Amino acid sequence: AVKRAIDVALSMIGLTIAAPILLVALLAIRCESSGSPIFGHVRVGRGGRRFRCWKLRTMTADAEQRLLSDTALLEAYQRNGFKLPDSSDPRVTRVGRVLRQSSLDELPQLWNVLVGDMSLVGPRPLVADELRHYDGQVLTLLSVRPGLTGAWAVNGRHHLPYPQRTEIELAYVRTLTLRRDLQILLRTASAVFDPGIEPRS
C-alpha cells in the first residue's frame, strides 16, 4: 500500500513537471514523420494481465509491420533479447535516437504508473514471448507490477542478456523493499542526468 501511494504521488508530480518536455517531443515526432507520436506496446503485467505500455514513438509508424515482414530483422530482434541496437535498427528515426539516448521516450509510462499498470520500480515490462525465459518462475515474476525502472536498468540494461536478466529480476521480486526501490530510483536519476554513467551493481 505504501509502495502504491508513493507511485501515485511521484507519477503525478512527474507528469506535471514533464508536460512541457512531452509537448515539445510530441511536436518534434509529428513534424518528422506521420502517425501518432504516442506508441502503445502490449506487455504482460501483474497477474498476467495485458496492458499497453506507452512510449513516445521513436520509430517509423509502420515499425511493427516492417519487423514482422522482414525475416532477418525479426530473427535478429528475437536473438538479441527482443530488442535491437539503435545503430542497426532501420526503423528508428532521427528524433527517436535522441529520445532513446536521453530516455525521454519512456516519460509517458508515468501514466501507466498513475493508473496502476506499472510501478516506478519493478521488473522490466515484458512481451509475452519473453516469459519463456522465466520457465517455472513466471508466477513469481508476475506477482508484482512491472517497473518504469528497476534492477535490470541499473545493472546494464540493454547490455544485459538472458539468463542474467532473469536472475536479477527474480532476485528483486524476492527481496523487494522500499529501501531498495529508493536506491534504484536514485541510481536511475544519476544515469539519466549524467549519460556518461554506466550503472553497475
PDB file of C-alpha atoms in Angstrom:
ATOM      1  CA  ALA A   1       0.000   0.000   0.000  1.00  0.00           C
ATOM      2  CA  VAL A   2       2.881   2.365   0.808  1.00  0.00           C
ATOM      3  CA  LYS A   3       4.631   1.495  -2.454  1.00  0.00           C
ATOM      4  CA  ARG A   4       1.440   2.221  -4.399  1.00  0.00           C
ATOM      5  CA  ALA A   5       0.903   5.539  -2.589  1.00  0.00           C
ATOM      6  CA  ILE A   6       4.454   6.576  -3.490  1.00  0.00           C
ATOM      7  CA  ASP A   7       3.848   5.550  -7.110  1.00  0.00           C
ATOM      8  CA  VAL A   8       0.709   7.709  -7.360  1.00  0.00           C
ATOM      9  CA  ALA A   9       2.261  10.755  -5.716  1.00  0.00           C
ATOM     10  CA  LEU A  10       5.527  10.720  -7.660  1.00  0.00           C
ATOM     11  CA  SER A  11       3.909   9.888 -11.019  1.00  0.00           C
ATOM     12  CA  MET A  12       1.547  12.870 -10.647  1.00  0.00           C
ATOM     13  CA  ILE A  13       4.470  15.147  -9.815  1.00  0.00           C
ATOM     14  CA  GLY A  14       6.494  13.670 -12.668  1.00  0.00           C
ATOM     15  CA  LEU A  15       3.742  14.146 -15.245  1.00  0.00           C
ATOM     16  CA  THR A  16       3.273  17.762 -14.177  1.00  0.00           C
ATOM     17  CA  ILE A  17       6.983  18.546 -14.466  1.00  0.00           C
ATOM     18  CA  ALA A  18       7.381  16.579 -17.718  1.00  0.00           C
ATOM     19  CA  ALA A  19       4.372  18.150 -19.501  1.00  0.00           C
ATOM     20  CA  PRO A  20       6.352  20.876 -21.361  1.00  0.00           C
ATOM     21  CA  ILE A  21       9.050  18.382 -22.379  1.00  0.00           C
ATOM     22  CA  LEU A  22       6.425  15.941 -23.616  1.00  0.00           C
ATOM     23  CA  LEU A  23       4.721  18.668 -25.662  1.00  0.00           C
ATOM     24  CA  VAL A  24       7.968  19.615 -27.426  1.00  0.00           C
ATOM     25  CA  ALA A  25       8.802  15.954 -28.045  1.00  0.00           C
ATOM     26  CA  LEU A  26       5.338  15.230 -29.432  1.00  0.00           C
ATOM     27  CA  LEU A  27       5.634  18.126 -31.870  1.00  0.00           C
ATOM     28  CA  ALA A  28       9.128  17.045 -32.975  1.00  0.00           C
ATOM     29  CA  ILE A  29       7.966  13.488 -33.632  1.00  0.00           C
ATOM     30  CA  ARG A  30       4.903  14.645 -35.554  1.00  0.00           C
ATOM     31  CA  CYS A  31       6.941  17.049 -37.696  1.00  0.00           C
ATOM     32  CA  GLU A  32       9.451  14.358 -38.646  1.00  0.00           C
ATOM     33  CA  SER A  33       7.058  11.553 -39.575  1.00  0.00           C
ATOM     34  CA  SER A  34       3.376  10.830 -39.985  1.00  0.00           C
ATOM     35  CA  GLY A  35       1.365   8.806 -37.486  1.00  0.00           C
ATOM     36  CA  SER A  36       0.602   9.102 -33.800  1.00  0.00           C
ATOM     37  CA  PRO A  37       3.537  10.412 -31.720  1.00  0.00           C
ATOM     38  CA  ILE A  38       2.500   8.073 -28.900  1.00  0.00           C
ATOM     39  CA  PHE A  39       3.033   4.323 -29.214  1.00  0.00           C
ATOM     40  CA  GLY A  40       1.413   1.673 -27.041  1.00  0.00           C
ATOM     41  CA  HIS A  41       3.075  -1.747 -26.980  1.00  0.00           C
ATOM     42  CA  VAL A  42       1.228  -4.680 -25.380  1.00  0.00           C
ATOM     43  CA  ARG A  43       3.084  -6.018 -22.333  1.00  0.00           C
ATOM     44  CA  VAL A  44       2.301  -8.540 -19.591  1.00  0.00           C
ATOM     45  CA  GLY A  45       1.556  -7.010 -16.199  1.00  0.00           C
ATOM     46  CA  ARG A  46       0.804  -8.122 -12.678  1.00  0.00           C
ATOM     47  CA  GLY A  47      -1.148 -11.365 -12.547  1.00  0.00           C
ATOM     48  CA  GLY A  48      -0.668 -11.874 -16.288  1.00  0.00           C
ATOM     49  CA  ARG A  49      -2.958  -9.001 -17.270  1.00  0.00           C
ATOM     50  CA  ARG A  50      -2.110  -7.442 -20.633  1.00  0.00           C
ATOM     51  CA  PHE A  51      -1.790  -3.681 -20.876  1.00  0.00           C
ATOM     52  CA  ARG A  52      -0.476  -1.083 -23.288  1.00  0.00           C
ATOM     53  CA  CYS A  53       2.898   0.268 -22.200  1.00  0.00           C
ATOM     54  CA  TRP A  54       3.015   3.841 -23.502  1.00  0.00           C
ATOM     55  CA  LYS A  55       6.073   5.439 -25.067  1.00  0.00           C
ATOM     56  CA  LEU A  56       6.924   8.353 -27.289  1.00  0.00           C
ATOM     57  CA  ARG A  57       7.192   6.898 -30.779  1.00  0.00           C
ATOM     58  CA  THR A  58      10.851   6.569 -31.736  1.00  0.00           C
ATOM     59  CA  MET A  59      10.340   4.505 -34.886  1.00  0.00           C
ATOM     60  CA  THR A  60       8.513   4.862 -38.155  1.00  0.00           C
ATOM     61  CA  ALA A  61       4.748   4.485 -37.905  1.00  0.00           C
ATOM     62  CA  ASP A  62       4.889   1.102 -39.694  1.00  0.00           C
ATOM     63  CA  ALA A  63       7.659  -0.308 -37.462  1.00  0.00           C
ATOM     64  CA  GLU A  64       5.696  -3.348 -36.287  1.00  0.00           C
ATOM     65  CA  GLN A  65       4.696  -4.348 -39.822  1.00  0.00           C
ATOM     66  CA  ARG A  66       8.284  -3.914 -41.046  1.00  0.00           C
ATOM     67  CA  LEU A  67       9.588  -6.128 -38.254  1.00  0.00           C
ATOM     68  CA  LEU A  68       7.106  -8.924 -38.943  1.00  0.00           C
ATOM     69  CA  SER A  69       7.642  -8.800 -42.704  1.00  0.00           C
ATOM     70  CA  ASP A  70      11.463  -8.819 -42.536  1.00  0.00           C
ATOM     71  CA  THR A  71      12.592 -12.340 -41.546  1.00  0.00           C
ATOM     72  CA  ALA A  72      16.234 -11.376 -40.954  1.00  0.00           C
ATOM     73  CA  LEU A  73      15.285  -8.368 -38.827  1.00  0.00           C
ATOM     74  CA  LEU A  74      12.792 -10.421 -36.799  1.00  0.00           C
ATOM     75  CA  GLU A  75      15.349 -13.167 -36.144  1.00  0.00           C
ATOM     76  CA  ALA A  76      17.933 -10.605 -35.018  1.00  0.00           C
ATOM     77  CA  TYR A  77      15.331  -8.991 -32.750  1.00  0.00           C
ATOM     78  CA  GLN A  78      14.438 -12.294 -31.072  1.00  0.00           C
ATOM     79  CA  ARG A  79      18.050 -13.473 -30.867  1.00  0.00           C
ATOM     80  CA  ASN A  80      19.093 -10.217 -29.180  1.00  0.00           C
ATOM     81  CA  GLY A  81      16.613 -10.460 -26.296  1.00  0.00           C
ATOM     82  CA  PHE A  82      13.619  -8.885 -28.105  1.00  0.00           C
ATOM     83  CA  LYS A  83      15.413  -5.636 -28.899  1.00  0.00           C
ATOM     84  CA  LEU A  84      17.772  -4.212 -31.495  1.00  0.00           C
ATOM     85  CA  PRO A  85      20.626  -1.702 -31.116  1.00  0.00           C
ATOM     86  CA  ASP A  86      19.565   1.714 -32.399  1.00  0.00           C
ATOM     87  CA  SER A  87      22.550   1.784 -34.745  1.00  0.00           C
ATOM     88  CA  SER A  88      21.395  -1.348 -36.575  1.00  0.00           C
ATOM     89  CA  ASP A  89      17.632  -0.804 -36.478  1.00  0.00           C
ATOM     90  CA  PRO A  90      16.497   0.920 -39.709  1.00  0.00           C
ATOM     91  CA  ARG A  91      13.099   1.706 -38.176  1.00  0.00           C
ATOM     92  CA  VAL A  92      14.434   4.207 -35.609  1.00  0.00           C
ATOM     93  CA  THR A  93      14.009   7.874 -36.612  1.00  0.00           C
ATOM     94  CA  ARG A  94      16.482  10.723 -36.004  1.00  0.00           C
ATOM     95  CA  VAL A  95      14.293  12.265 -33.313  1.00  0.00           C
ATOM     96  CA  GLY A  96      13.765   8.777 -31.926  1.00  0.00           C
ATOM     97  CA  ARG A  97      17.504   8.240 -31.413  1.00  0.00           C
ATOM     98  CA  VAL A  98      17.746  11.433 -29.368  1.00  0.00           C
ATOM     99  CA  LEU A  99      14.737  10.449 -27.272  1.00  0.00           C
ATOM    100  CA  ARG A 100      16.130   6.971 -26.636  1.00  0.00           C
ATOM    101  CA  GLN A 101      19.595   8.187 -25.692  1.00  0.00           C
ATOM    102  CA  SER A 102      18.065  10.538 -23.111  1.00  0.00           C
ATOM    103  CA  SER A 103      15.364   8.019 -22.008  1.00  0.00           C
ATOM    104  CA  LEU A 104      12.742  10.714 -22.648  1.00  0.00           C
ATOM    105  CA  ASP A 105      10.794   8.245 -24.780  1.00  0.00           C
ATOM    106  CA  GLU A 106       9.713   6.471 -21.581  1.00  0.00           C
ATOM    107  CA  LEU A 107       8.111   9.510 -19.909  1.00  0.00           C
ATOM    108  CA  PRO A 108       4.550   8.501 -20.966  1.00  0.00           C
ATOM    109  CA  GLN A 109       4.933   5.417 -18.765  1.00  0.00           C
ATOM    110  CA  LEU A 110       4.357   7.732 -15.819  1.00  0.00           C
ATOM    111  CA  TRP A 111       0.714   7.477 -16.904  1.00  0.00           C
ATOM    112  CA  ASN A 112       0.949   3.672 -16.709  1.00  0.00           C
ATOM    113  CA  VAL A 113       2.249   4.105 -13.160  1.00  0.00           C
ATOM    114  CA  LEU A 114      -0.517   6.527 -12.218  1.00  0.00           C
ATOM    115  CA  VAL A 115      -3.335   4.231 -13.394  1.00  0.00           C
ATOM    116  CA  GLY A 116      -1.783   1.148 -11.796  1.00  0.00           C
ATOM    117  CA  ASP A 117      -0.492  -0.790 -14.799  1.00  0.00           C
ATOM    118  CA  MET A 118       3.076  -0.277 -13.627  1.00  0.00           C
ATOM    119  CA  SER A 119       5.147   0.817 -10.651  1.00  0.00           C
ATOM    120  CA  LEU A 120       8.020   3.293 -10.580  1.00  0.00           C
ATOM    121  CA  VAL A 121      10.332   0.391  -9.698  1.00  0.00           C
ATOM    122  CA  GLY A 122       9.815  -3.234 -10.681  1.00  0.00           C
ATOM    123  CA  PRO A 123      10.776  -5.920 -13.201  1.00  0.00           C
ATOM    124  CA  ARG A 124      11.071  -4.888 -16.807  1.00  0.00           C
ATOM    125  CA  PRO A 125       7.649  -4.977 -18.573  1.00  0.00           C
ATOM    126  CA  LEU A 126       7.837  -7.968 -20.908  1.00  0.00           C
ATOM    127  CA  VAL A 127       6.232  -9.012 -24.160  1.00  0.00           C
ATOM    128  CA  ALA A 128       4.504 -12.397 -23.908  1.00  0.00           C
ATOM    129  CA  ASP A 129       7.259 -14.241 -25.804  1.00  0.00           C
ATOM    130  CA  GLU A 130       9.827 -13.288 -23.146  1.00  0.00           C
ATOM    131  CA  LEU A 131       8.009 -15.217 -20.412  1.00  0.00           C
ATOM    132  CA  ARG A 132       9.643 -18.422 -21.646  1.00  0.00           C
ATOM    133  CA  HIS A 133      12.871 -17.186 -20.064  1.00  0.00           C
ATOM    134  CA  TYR A 134      11.153 -17.452 -16.666  1.00  0.00           C
ATOM    135  CA  ASP A 135      10.021 -21.052 -17.047  1.00  0.00           C
ATOM    136  CA  GLY A 136       8.757 -22.272 -13.678  1.00  0.00           C
ATOM    137  CA  GLN A 137       9.104 -18.793 -12.153  1.00  0.00           C
ATOM    138  CA  VAL A 138       6.531 -16.859 -14.173  1.00  0.00           C
ATOM    139  CA  LEU A 139       4.069 -16.561 -11.274  1.00  0.00           C
ATOM    140  CA  THR A 140       6.828 -15.130  -9.083  1.00  0.00           C
ATOM    141  CA  LEU A 141       7.740 -12.549 -11.714  1.00  0.00           C
ATOM    142  CA  LEU A 142       4.104 -11.558 -12.289  1.00  0.00           C
ATOM    143  CA  SER A 143       3.328 -11.227  -8.586  1.00  0.00           C
ATOM    144  CA  VAL A 144       4.377  -7.556  -8.742  1.00  0.00           C
ATOM    145  CA  ARG A 145       3.766  -4.697 -11.150  1.00  0.00           C
ATOM    146  CA  PRO A 146       6.422  -4.143 -13.833  1.00  0.00           C
ATOM    147  CA  GLY A 147       8.521  -1.013 -13.360  1.00  0.00           C
ATOM    148  CA  LEU A 148       9.394   2.181 -15.179  1.00  0.00           C
ATOM    149  CA  THR A 149      12.890   1.420 -13.924  1.00  0.00           C
ATOM    150  CA  GLY A 150      14.279  -1.477 -11.953  1.00  0.00           C
ATOM    151  CA  ALA A 151      17.186  -3.728 -11.094  1.00  0.00           C
ATOM    152  CA  TRP A 152      17.610  -4.547 -14.791  1.00  0.00           C
ATOM    153  CA  ALA A 153      18.062  -0.854 -15.612  1.00  0.00           C
ATOM    154  CA  VAL A 154      20.812  -0.212 -13.063  1.00  0.00           C
ATOM    155  CA  ASN A 155      22.743  -3.374 -13.902  1.00  0.00           C
ATOM    156  CA  GLY A 156      23.482  -2.825 -17.566  1.00  0.00           C
ATOM    157  CA  ARG A 157      20.006  -2.608 -19.104  1.00  0.00           C
ATOM    158  CA  HIS A 158      20.302  -3.243 -22.864  1.00  0.00           C
ATOM    159  CA  HIS A 159      23.716  -4.872 -22.407  1.00  0.00           C
ATOM    160  CA  LEU A 160      22.298  -7.466 -20.025  1.00  0.00           C
ATOM    161  CA  PRO A 161      21.223 -10.680 -21.811  1.00  0.00           C
ATOM    162  CA  TYR A 162      19.204 -13.640 -20.609  1.00  0.00           C
ATOM    163  CA  PRO A 163      19.623 -15.629 -18.358  1.00  0.00           C
ATOM    164  CA  GLN A 164      21.417 -12.957 -16.269  1.00  0.00           C
ATOM    165  CA  ARG A 165      18.401 -10.670 -16.661  1.00  0.00           C
ATOM    166  CA  THR A 166      16.125 -13.425 -15.359  1.00  0.00           C
ATOM    167  CA  GLU A 167      18.246 -13.878 -12.243  1.00  0.00           C
ATOM    168  CA  ILE A 168      18.342 -10.161 -11.450  1.00  0.00           C
ATOM    169  CA  GLU A 169      14.608  -9.635 -11.968  1.00  0.00           C
ATOM    170  CA  LEU A 170      13.636 -12.609  -9.786  1.00  0.00           C
ATOM    171  CA  ALA A 171      16.112 -11.569  -7.086  1.00  0.00           C
ATOM    172  CA  TYR A 172      14.449  -8.138  -6.986  1.00  0.00           C
ATOM    173  CA  VAL A 173      10.967  -9.637  -6.574  1.00  0.00           C
ATOM    174  CA  ARG A 174      12.081 -11.978  -3.799  1.00  0.00           C
ATOM    175  CA  THR A 175      13.871  -9.258  -1.819  1.00  0.00           C
ATOM    176  CA  LEU A 176      11.590  -6.290  -2.562  1.00  0.00           C
ATOM    177  CA  THR A 177      11.886  -3.449  -0.027  1.00  0.00           C
ATOM    178  CA  LEU A 178      11.120   0.278  -0.142  1.00  0.00           C
ATOM    179  CA  ARG A 179      14.750   1.000   0.689  1.00  0.00           C
ATOM    180  CA  ARG A 180      15.892  -0.988  -2.349  1.00  0.00           C
ATOM    181  CA  ASP A 181      13.356   0.867  -4.509  1.00  0.00           C
ATOM    182  CA  LEU A 182      14.748   4.210  -3.346  1.00  0.00           C
ATOM    183  CA  GLN A 183      18.291   3.101  -4.154  1.00  0.00           C
ATOM    184  CA  ILE A 184      17.235   2.086  -7.657  1.00  0.00           C
ATOM    185  CA  LEU A 185      15.409   5.401  -8.221  1.00  0.00           C
ATOM    186  CA  LEU A 186      18.486   7.372  -7.157  1.00  0.00           C
ATOM    187  CA  ARG A 187      20.794   5.327  -9.393  1.00  0.00           C
ATOM    188  CA  THR A 188      18.392   5.721 -12.316  1.00  0.00           C
ATOM    189  CA  ALA A 189      18.258   9.504 -11.830  1.00  0.00           C
ATOM    190  CA  SER A 190      22.070   9.656 -11.766  1.00  0.00           C
ATOM    191  CA  ALA A 191      22.300   7.724 -15.032  1.00  0.00           C
ATOM    192  CA  VAL A 192      19.644   9.855 -16.768  1.00  0.00           C
ATOM    193  CA  PHE A 193      21.182  13.191 -15.751  1.00  0.00           C
ATOM    194  CA  ASP A 194      24.724  12.020 -16.444  1.00  0.00           C
ATOM    195  CA  PRO A 195      24.690   9.921 -19.674  1.00  0.00           C
ATOM    196  CA  GLY A 196      28.362   9.116 -19.104  1.00  0.00           C
ATOM    197  CA  ILE A 197      27.479   6.938 -16.138  1.00  0.00           C
ATOM    198  CA  GLU A 198      27.173   3.238 -16.863  1.00  0.00           C
ATOM    199  CA  PRO A 199      25.133   1.840 -13.945  1.00  0.00           C
ATOM    200  CA  ARG A 200      26.561  -1.306 -12.397  1.00  0.00           C
ATOM    201  CA  SER A 201      25.557  -3.481  -9.461  1.00  0.00           C
TER     202      SER A 201
END
